[in-house]
mmCIF file of C-alpha atoms (C1' of nucleotides) in Angstrom:
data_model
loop_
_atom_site.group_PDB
_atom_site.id
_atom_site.type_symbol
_atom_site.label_atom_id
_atom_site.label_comp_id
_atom_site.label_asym_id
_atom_site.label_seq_id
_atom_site.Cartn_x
_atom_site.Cartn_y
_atom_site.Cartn_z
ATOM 1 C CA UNK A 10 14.337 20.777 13.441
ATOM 2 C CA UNK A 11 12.234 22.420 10.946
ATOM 3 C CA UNK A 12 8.410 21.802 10.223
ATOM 4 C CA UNK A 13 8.890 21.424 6.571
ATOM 5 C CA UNK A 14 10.396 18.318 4.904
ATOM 6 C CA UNK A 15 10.521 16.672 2.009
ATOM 7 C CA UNK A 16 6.960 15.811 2.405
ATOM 8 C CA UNK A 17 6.112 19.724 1.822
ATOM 9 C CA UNK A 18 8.527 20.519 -0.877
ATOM 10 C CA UNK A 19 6.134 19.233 -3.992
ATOM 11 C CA UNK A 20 3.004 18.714 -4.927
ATOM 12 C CA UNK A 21 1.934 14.818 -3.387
ATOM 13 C CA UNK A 22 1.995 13.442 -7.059
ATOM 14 C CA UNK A 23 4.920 14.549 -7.348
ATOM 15 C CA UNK A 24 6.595 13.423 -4.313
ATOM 16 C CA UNK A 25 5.287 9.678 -5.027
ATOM 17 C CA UNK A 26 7.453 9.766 -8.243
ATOM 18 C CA UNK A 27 10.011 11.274 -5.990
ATOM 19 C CA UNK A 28 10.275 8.440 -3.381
ATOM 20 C CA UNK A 29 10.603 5.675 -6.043
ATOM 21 C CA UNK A 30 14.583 4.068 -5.596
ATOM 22 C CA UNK A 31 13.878 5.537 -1.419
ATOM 23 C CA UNK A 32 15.620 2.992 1.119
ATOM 24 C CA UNK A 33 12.660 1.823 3.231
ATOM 25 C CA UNK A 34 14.322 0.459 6.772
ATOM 26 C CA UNK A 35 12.317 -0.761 10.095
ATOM 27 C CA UNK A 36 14.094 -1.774 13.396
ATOM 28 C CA UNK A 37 11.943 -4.728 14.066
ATOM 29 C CA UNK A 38 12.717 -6.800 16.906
ATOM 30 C CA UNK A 39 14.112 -9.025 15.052
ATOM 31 C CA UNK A 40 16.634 -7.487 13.401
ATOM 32 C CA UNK A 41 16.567 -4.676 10.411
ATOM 33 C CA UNK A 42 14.757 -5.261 7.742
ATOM 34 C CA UNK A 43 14.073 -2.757 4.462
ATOM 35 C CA UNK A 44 14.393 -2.558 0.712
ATOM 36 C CA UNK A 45 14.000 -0.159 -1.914
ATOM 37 C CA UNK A 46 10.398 1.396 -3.120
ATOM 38 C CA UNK A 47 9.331 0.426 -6.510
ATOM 39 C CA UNK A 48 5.746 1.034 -6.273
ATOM 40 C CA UNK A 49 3.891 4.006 -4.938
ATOM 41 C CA UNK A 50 0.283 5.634 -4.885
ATOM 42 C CA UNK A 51 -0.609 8.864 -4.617
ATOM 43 C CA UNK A 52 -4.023 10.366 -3.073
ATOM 44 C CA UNK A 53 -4.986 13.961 -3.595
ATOM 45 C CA UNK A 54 -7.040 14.394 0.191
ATOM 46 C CA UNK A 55 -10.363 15.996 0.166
ATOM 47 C CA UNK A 56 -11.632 16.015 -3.842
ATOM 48 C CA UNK A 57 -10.111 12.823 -4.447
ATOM 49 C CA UNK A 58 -13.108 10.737 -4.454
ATOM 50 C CA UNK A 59 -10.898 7.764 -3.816
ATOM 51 C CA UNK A 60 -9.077 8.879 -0.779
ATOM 52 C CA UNK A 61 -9.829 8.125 3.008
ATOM 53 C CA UNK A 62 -10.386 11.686 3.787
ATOM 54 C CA UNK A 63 -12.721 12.775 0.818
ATOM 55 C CA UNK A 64 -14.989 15.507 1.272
ATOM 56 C CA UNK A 65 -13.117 16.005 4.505
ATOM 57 C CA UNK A 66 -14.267 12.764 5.953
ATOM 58 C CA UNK A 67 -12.504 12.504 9.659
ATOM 59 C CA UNK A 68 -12.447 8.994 11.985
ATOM 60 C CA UNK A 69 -10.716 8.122 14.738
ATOM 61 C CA UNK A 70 -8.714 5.525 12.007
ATOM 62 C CA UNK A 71 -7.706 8.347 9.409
ATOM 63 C CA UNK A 72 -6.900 10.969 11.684
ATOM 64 C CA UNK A 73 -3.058 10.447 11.468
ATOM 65 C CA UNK A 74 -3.493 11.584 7.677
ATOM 66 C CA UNK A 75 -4.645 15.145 9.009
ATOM 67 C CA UNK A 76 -1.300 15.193 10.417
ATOM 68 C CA UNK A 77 1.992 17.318 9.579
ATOM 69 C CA UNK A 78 3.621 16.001 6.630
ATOM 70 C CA UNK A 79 5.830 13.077 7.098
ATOM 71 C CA UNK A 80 3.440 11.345 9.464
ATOM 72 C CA UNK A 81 3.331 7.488 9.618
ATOM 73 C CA UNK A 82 -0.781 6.515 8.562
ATOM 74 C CA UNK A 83 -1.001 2.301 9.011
ATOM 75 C CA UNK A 84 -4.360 1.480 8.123
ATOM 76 C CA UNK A 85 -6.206 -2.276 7.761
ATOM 77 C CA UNK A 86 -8.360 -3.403 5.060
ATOM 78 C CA UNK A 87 -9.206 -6.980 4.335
ATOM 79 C CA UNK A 88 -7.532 -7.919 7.477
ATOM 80 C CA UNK A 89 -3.946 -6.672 6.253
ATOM 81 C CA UNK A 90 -2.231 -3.844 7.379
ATOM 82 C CA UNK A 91 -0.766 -1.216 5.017
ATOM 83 C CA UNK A 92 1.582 2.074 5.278
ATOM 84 C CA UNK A 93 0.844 5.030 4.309
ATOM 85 C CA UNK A 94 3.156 8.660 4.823
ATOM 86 C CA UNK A 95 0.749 11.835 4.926
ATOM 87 C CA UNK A 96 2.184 15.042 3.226
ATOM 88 C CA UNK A 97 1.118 18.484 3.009
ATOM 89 C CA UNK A 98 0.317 20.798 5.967
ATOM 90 C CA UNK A 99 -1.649 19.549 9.143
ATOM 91 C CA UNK A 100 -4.964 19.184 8.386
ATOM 92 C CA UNK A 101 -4.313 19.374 4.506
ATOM 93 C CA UNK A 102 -5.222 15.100 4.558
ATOM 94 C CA UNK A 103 -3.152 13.356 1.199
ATOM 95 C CA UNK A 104 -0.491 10.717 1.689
ATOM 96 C CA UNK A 105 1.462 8.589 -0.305
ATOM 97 C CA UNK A 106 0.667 4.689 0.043
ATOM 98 C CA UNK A 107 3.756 2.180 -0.545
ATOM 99 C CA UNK A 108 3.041 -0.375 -2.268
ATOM 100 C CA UNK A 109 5.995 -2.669 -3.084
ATOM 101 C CA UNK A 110 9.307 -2.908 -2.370
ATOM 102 C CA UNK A 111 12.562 -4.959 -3.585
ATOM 103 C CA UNK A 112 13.981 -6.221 -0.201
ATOM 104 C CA UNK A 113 17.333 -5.462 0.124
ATOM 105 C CA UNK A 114 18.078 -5.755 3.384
ATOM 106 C CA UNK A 115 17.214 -8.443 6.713
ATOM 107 C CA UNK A 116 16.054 -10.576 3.605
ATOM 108 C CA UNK A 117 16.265 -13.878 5.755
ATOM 109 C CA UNK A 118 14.031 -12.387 8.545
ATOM 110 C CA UNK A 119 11.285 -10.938 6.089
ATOM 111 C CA UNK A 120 10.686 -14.461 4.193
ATOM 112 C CA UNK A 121 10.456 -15.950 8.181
ATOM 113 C CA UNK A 122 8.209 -13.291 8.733
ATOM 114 C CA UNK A 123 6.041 -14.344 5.541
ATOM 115 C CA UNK A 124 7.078 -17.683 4.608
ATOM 116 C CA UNK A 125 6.413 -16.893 0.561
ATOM 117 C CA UNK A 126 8.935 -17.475 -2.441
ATOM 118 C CA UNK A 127 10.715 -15.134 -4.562
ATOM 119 C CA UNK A 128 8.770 -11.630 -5.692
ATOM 120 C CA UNK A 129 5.741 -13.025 -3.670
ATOM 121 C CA UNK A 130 7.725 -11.384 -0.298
ATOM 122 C CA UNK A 131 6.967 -7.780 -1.037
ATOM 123 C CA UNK A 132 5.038 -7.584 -4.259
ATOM 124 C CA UNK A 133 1.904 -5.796 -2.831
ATOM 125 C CA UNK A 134 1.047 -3.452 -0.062
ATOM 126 C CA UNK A 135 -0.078 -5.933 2.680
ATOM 127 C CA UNK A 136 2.849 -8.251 1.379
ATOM 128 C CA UNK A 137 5.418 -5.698 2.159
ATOM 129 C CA UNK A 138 4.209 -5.017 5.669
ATOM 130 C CA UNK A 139 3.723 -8.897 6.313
ATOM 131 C CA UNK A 140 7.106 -9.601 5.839
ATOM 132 C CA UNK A 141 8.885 -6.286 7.487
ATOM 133 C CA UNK A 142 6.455 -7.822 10.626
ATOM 134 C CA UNK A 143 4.038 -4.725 11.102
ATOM 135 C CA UNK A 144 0.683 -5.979 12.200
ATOM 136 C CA UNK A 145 -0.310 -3.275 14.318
ATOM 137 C CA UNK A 146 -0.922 0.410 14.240
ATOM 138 C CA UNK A 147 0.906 1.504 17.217
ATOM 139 C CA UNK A 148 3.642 3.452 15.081
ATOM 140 C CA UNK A 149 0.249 5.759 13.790
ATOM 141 C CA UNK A 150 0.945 9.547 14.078
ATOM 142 C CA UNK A 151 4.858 8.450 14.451
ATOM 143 C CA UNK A 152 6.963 11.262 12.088
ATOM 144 C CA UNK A 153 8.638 8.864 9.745
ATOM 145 C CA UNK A 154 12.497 9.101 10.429
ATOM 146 C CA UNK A 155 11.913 9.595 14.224
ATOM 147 C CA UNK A 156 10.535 6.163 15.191
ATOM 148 C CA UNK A 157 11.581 2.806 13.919
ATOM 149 C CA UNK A 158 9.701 3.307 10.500
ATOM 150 C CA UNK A 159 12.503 5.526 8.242
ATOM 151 C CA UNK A 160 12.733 6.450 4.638
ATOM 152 C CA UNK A 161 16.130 7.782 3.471
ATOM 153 C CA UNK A 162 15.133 10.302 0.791
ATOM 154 C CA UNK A 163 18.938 11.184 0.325
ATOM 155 C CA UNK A 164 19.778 7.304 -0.052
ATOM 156 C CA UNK A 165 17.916 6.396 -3.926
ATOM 157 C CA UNK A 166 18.401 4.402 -6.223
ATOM 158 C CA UNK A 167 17.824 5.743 -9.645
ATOM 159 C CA UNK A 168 14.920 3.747 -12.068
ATOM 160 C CA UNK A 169 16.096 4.013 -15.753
ATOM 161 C CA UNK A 170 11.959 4.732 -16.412
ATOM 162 C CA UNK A 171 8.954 5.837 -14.035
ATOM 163 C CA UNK A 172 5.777 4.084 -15.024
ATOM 164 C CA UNK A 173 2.402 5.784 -14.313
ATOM 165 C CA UNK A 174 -1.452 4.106 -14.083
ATOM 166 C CA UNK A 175 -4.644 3.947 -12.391
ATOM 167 C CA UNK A 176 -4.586 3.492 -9.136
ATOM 168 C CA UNK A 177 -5.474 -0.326 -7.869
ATOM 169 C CA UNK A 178 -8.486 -1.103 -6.805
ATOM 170 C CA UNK A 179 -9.623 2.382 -6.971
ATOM 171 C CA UNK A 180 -13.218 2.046 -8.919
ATOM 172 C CA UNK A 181 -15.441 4.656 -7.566
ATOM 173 C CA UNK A 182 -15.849 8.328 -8.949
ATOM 174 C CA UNK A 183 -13.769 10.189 -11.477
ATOM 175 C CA UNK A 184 -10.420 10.267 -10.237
ATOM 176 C CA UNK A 185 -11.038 6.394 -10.858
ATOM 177 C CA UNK A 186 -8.466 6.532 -14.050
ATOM 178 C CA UNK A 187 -6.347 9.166 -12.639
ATOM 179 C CA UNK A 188 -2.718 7.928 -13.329
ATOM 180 C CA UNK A 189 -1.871 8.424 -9.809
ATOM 181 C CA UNK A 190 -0.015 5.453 -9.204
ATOM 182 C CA UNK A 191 4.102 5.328 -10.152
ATOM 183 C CA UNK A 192 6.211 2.197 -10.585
ATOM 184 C CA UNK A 193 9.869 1.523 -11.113
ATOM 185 C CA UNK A 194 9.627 0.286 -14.975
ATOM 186 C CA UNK A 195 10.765 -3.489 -15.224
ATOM 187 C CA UNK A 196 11.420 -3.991 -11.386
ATOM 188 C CA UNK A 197 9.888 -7.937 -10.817
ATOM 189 C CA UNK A 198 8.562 -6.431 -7.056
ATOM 190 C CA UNK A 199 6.167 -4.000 -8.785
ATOM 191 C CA UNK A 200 2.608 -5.636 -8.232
ATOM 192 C CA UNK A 201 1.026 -7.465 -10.812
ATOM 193 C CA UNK A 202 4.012 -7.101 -13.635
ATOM 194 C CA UNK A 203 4.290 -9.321 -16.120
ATOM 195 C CA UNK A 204 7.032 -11.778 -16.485
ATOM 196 C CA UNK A 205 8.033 -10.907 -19.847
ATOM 197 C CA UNK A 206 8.126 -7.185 -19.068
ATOM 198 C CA UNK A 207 11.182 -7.573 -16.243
ATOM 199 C CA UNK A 208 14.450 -6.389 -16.762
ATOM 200 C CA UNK A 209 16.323 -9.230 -15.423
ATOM 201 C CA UNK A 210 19.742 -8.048 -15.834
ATOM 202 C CA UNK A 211 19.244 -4.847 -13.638
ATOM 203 C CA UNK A 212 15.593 -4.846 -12.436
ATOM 204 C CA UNK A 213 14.952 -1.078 -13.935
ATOM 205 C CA UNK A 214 17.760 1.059 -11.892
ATOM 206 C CA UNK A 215 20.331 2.816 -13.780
ATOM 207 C "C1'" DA B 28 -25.598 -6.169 14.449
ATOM 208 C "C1'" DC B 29 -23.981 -5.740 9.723
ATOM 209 C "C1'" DA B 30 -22.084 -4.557 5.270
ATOM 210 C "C1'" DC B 31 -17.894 -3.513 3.018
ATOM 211 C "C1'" DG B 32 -13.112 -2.276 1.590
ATOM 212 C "C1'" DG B 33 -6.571 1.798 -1.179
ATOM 213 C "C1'" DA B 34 -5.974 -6.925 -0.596
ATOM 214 C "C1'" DT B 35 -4.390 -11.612 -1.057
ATOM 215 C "C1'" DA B 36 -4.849 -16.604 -1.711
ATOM 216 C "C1'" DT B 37 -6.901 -20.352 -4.049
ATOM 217 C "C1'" DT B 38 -9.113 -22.515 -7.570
ATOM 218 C "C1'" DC B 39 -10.520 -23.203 -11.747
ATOM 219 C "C1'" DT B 40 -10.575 -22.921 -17.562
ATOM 220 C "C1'" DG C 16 -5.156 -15.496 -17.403
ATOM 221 C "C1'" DA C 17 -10.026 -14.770 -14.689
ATOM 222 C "C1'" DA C 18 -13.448 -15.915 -11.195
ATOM 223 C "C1'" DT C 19 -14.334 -16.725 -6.270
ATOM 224 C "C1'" DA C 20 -13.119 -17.288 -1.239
ATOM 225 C "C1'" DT C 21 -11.525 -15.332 2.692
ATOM 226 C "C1'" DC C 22 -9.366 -11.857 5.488
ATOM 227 C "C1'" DC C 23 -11.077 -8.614 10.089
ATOM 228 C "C1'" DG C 24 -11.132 -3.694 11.393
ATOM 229 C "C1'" DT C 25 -14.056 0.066 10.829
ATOM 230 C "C1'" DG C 26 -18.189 2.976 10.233
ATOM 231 C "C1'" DT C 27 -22.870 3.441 10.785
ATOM 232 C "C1'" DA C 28 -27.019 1.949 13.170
#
DNA sequence: ACACGGATATTCT
DNA sequence: GAATATCCGTGTA
């Protein structure tokens, strides 16, 4: 197996356009559950002012970022749980943070999991690991693809148009209005879209 | 002990 | 739509 992966093979930007269309699976104990990603976030590592490890800042909590690229990074915030994959070289600390997906598969299970209707299943970061049934960090420092957590970059569906803004909730420093965050155009699952601008007919994929 | 955040739910005009 | 209310793990003290 070799050490480099897709999560090498571009500049982190880049490969959070890249993953957009990915199929997202986890073997829960309930059954498989996934969907596809239509909502990602990208964070640059030490000069982004808005990323866990700027200035090279190193806890216990963020360490798994530090790791080689591909590495599973679950972090909490507000009492939610939400995934994150690192990229670049170990100790080179940016990741990619997932922030909605259109479920496609184990549908049933994920709306037990998180008893919500419609677009409210997965349309947010916390949302999406609510319903998959993640609540812990125990898969931290897990290489995605190797545990129960995979992302199939050769399995994508194609969006007709990539979307790009500020990142959400980011509001300190100036990579605040960086347009680091990349959204399947039209897809209902993309947080906060409006009504009017979803493509009902075919939900943005070609 | 305590303040706060890469969020979400609820409660209003 | 926008303004709270609430979530609880984490970092610093």
């Amino acid at each position: 197996m070799s050490i480099h992966n897709f999560y090498d093979s571009d500049t982190t930007d880049q490969l959070a356009q890249q993953m957009l269309g990915m199929l997202l699976t986890y073997e829960s104990p309930n059954g498989l559950v996934g969907g596809r990603i239509v909502e990602t976030e990208a964070y640059m590592g030490e000069q982004d002012s808005a990323a866990h490890a700027f200035q090279g800042k190193r806890t216990a909590s963020n360490e798994p970022l530090y790791g080689p690229a591909g590495t599973v990074y679950i972090y909490s915030i507000h009492g939610k749980y939400l995934l994150d994959v690192a990229t670049q070289s170990p100790d080179e600390p940016q990741g990619i943070l997932i922030r909605a997906i259109e479920p496609t598969i184990g549908q049933e299970i994920m709306y037990r999991n998180r008893p919500r209707s419609g677009v409210e299943l997965t349309n947010g970061p916390g949302k999406l690991m609510a319903a998959l049934g993640i609540a812990e960090k125990t898969m931290n420092f897990e290489i995605i693809g190797e545990g129960k957590l995979n992302i199939d970059v050769h399995d994508r569906w194609q969006p007709r148009r990539v979307q790009e803004s500020g990142r959400i909730g980011v509001s300190i420093g100036e990579w605040t209005d960086r347009p680091l965050r990349y959204y399947v155009s039209h897809n209902p699952y993309v947080s906060g879209i409006k009504r009017n601008e979803v493509n009902i007919a075919n939900f943005g994929w070609i």
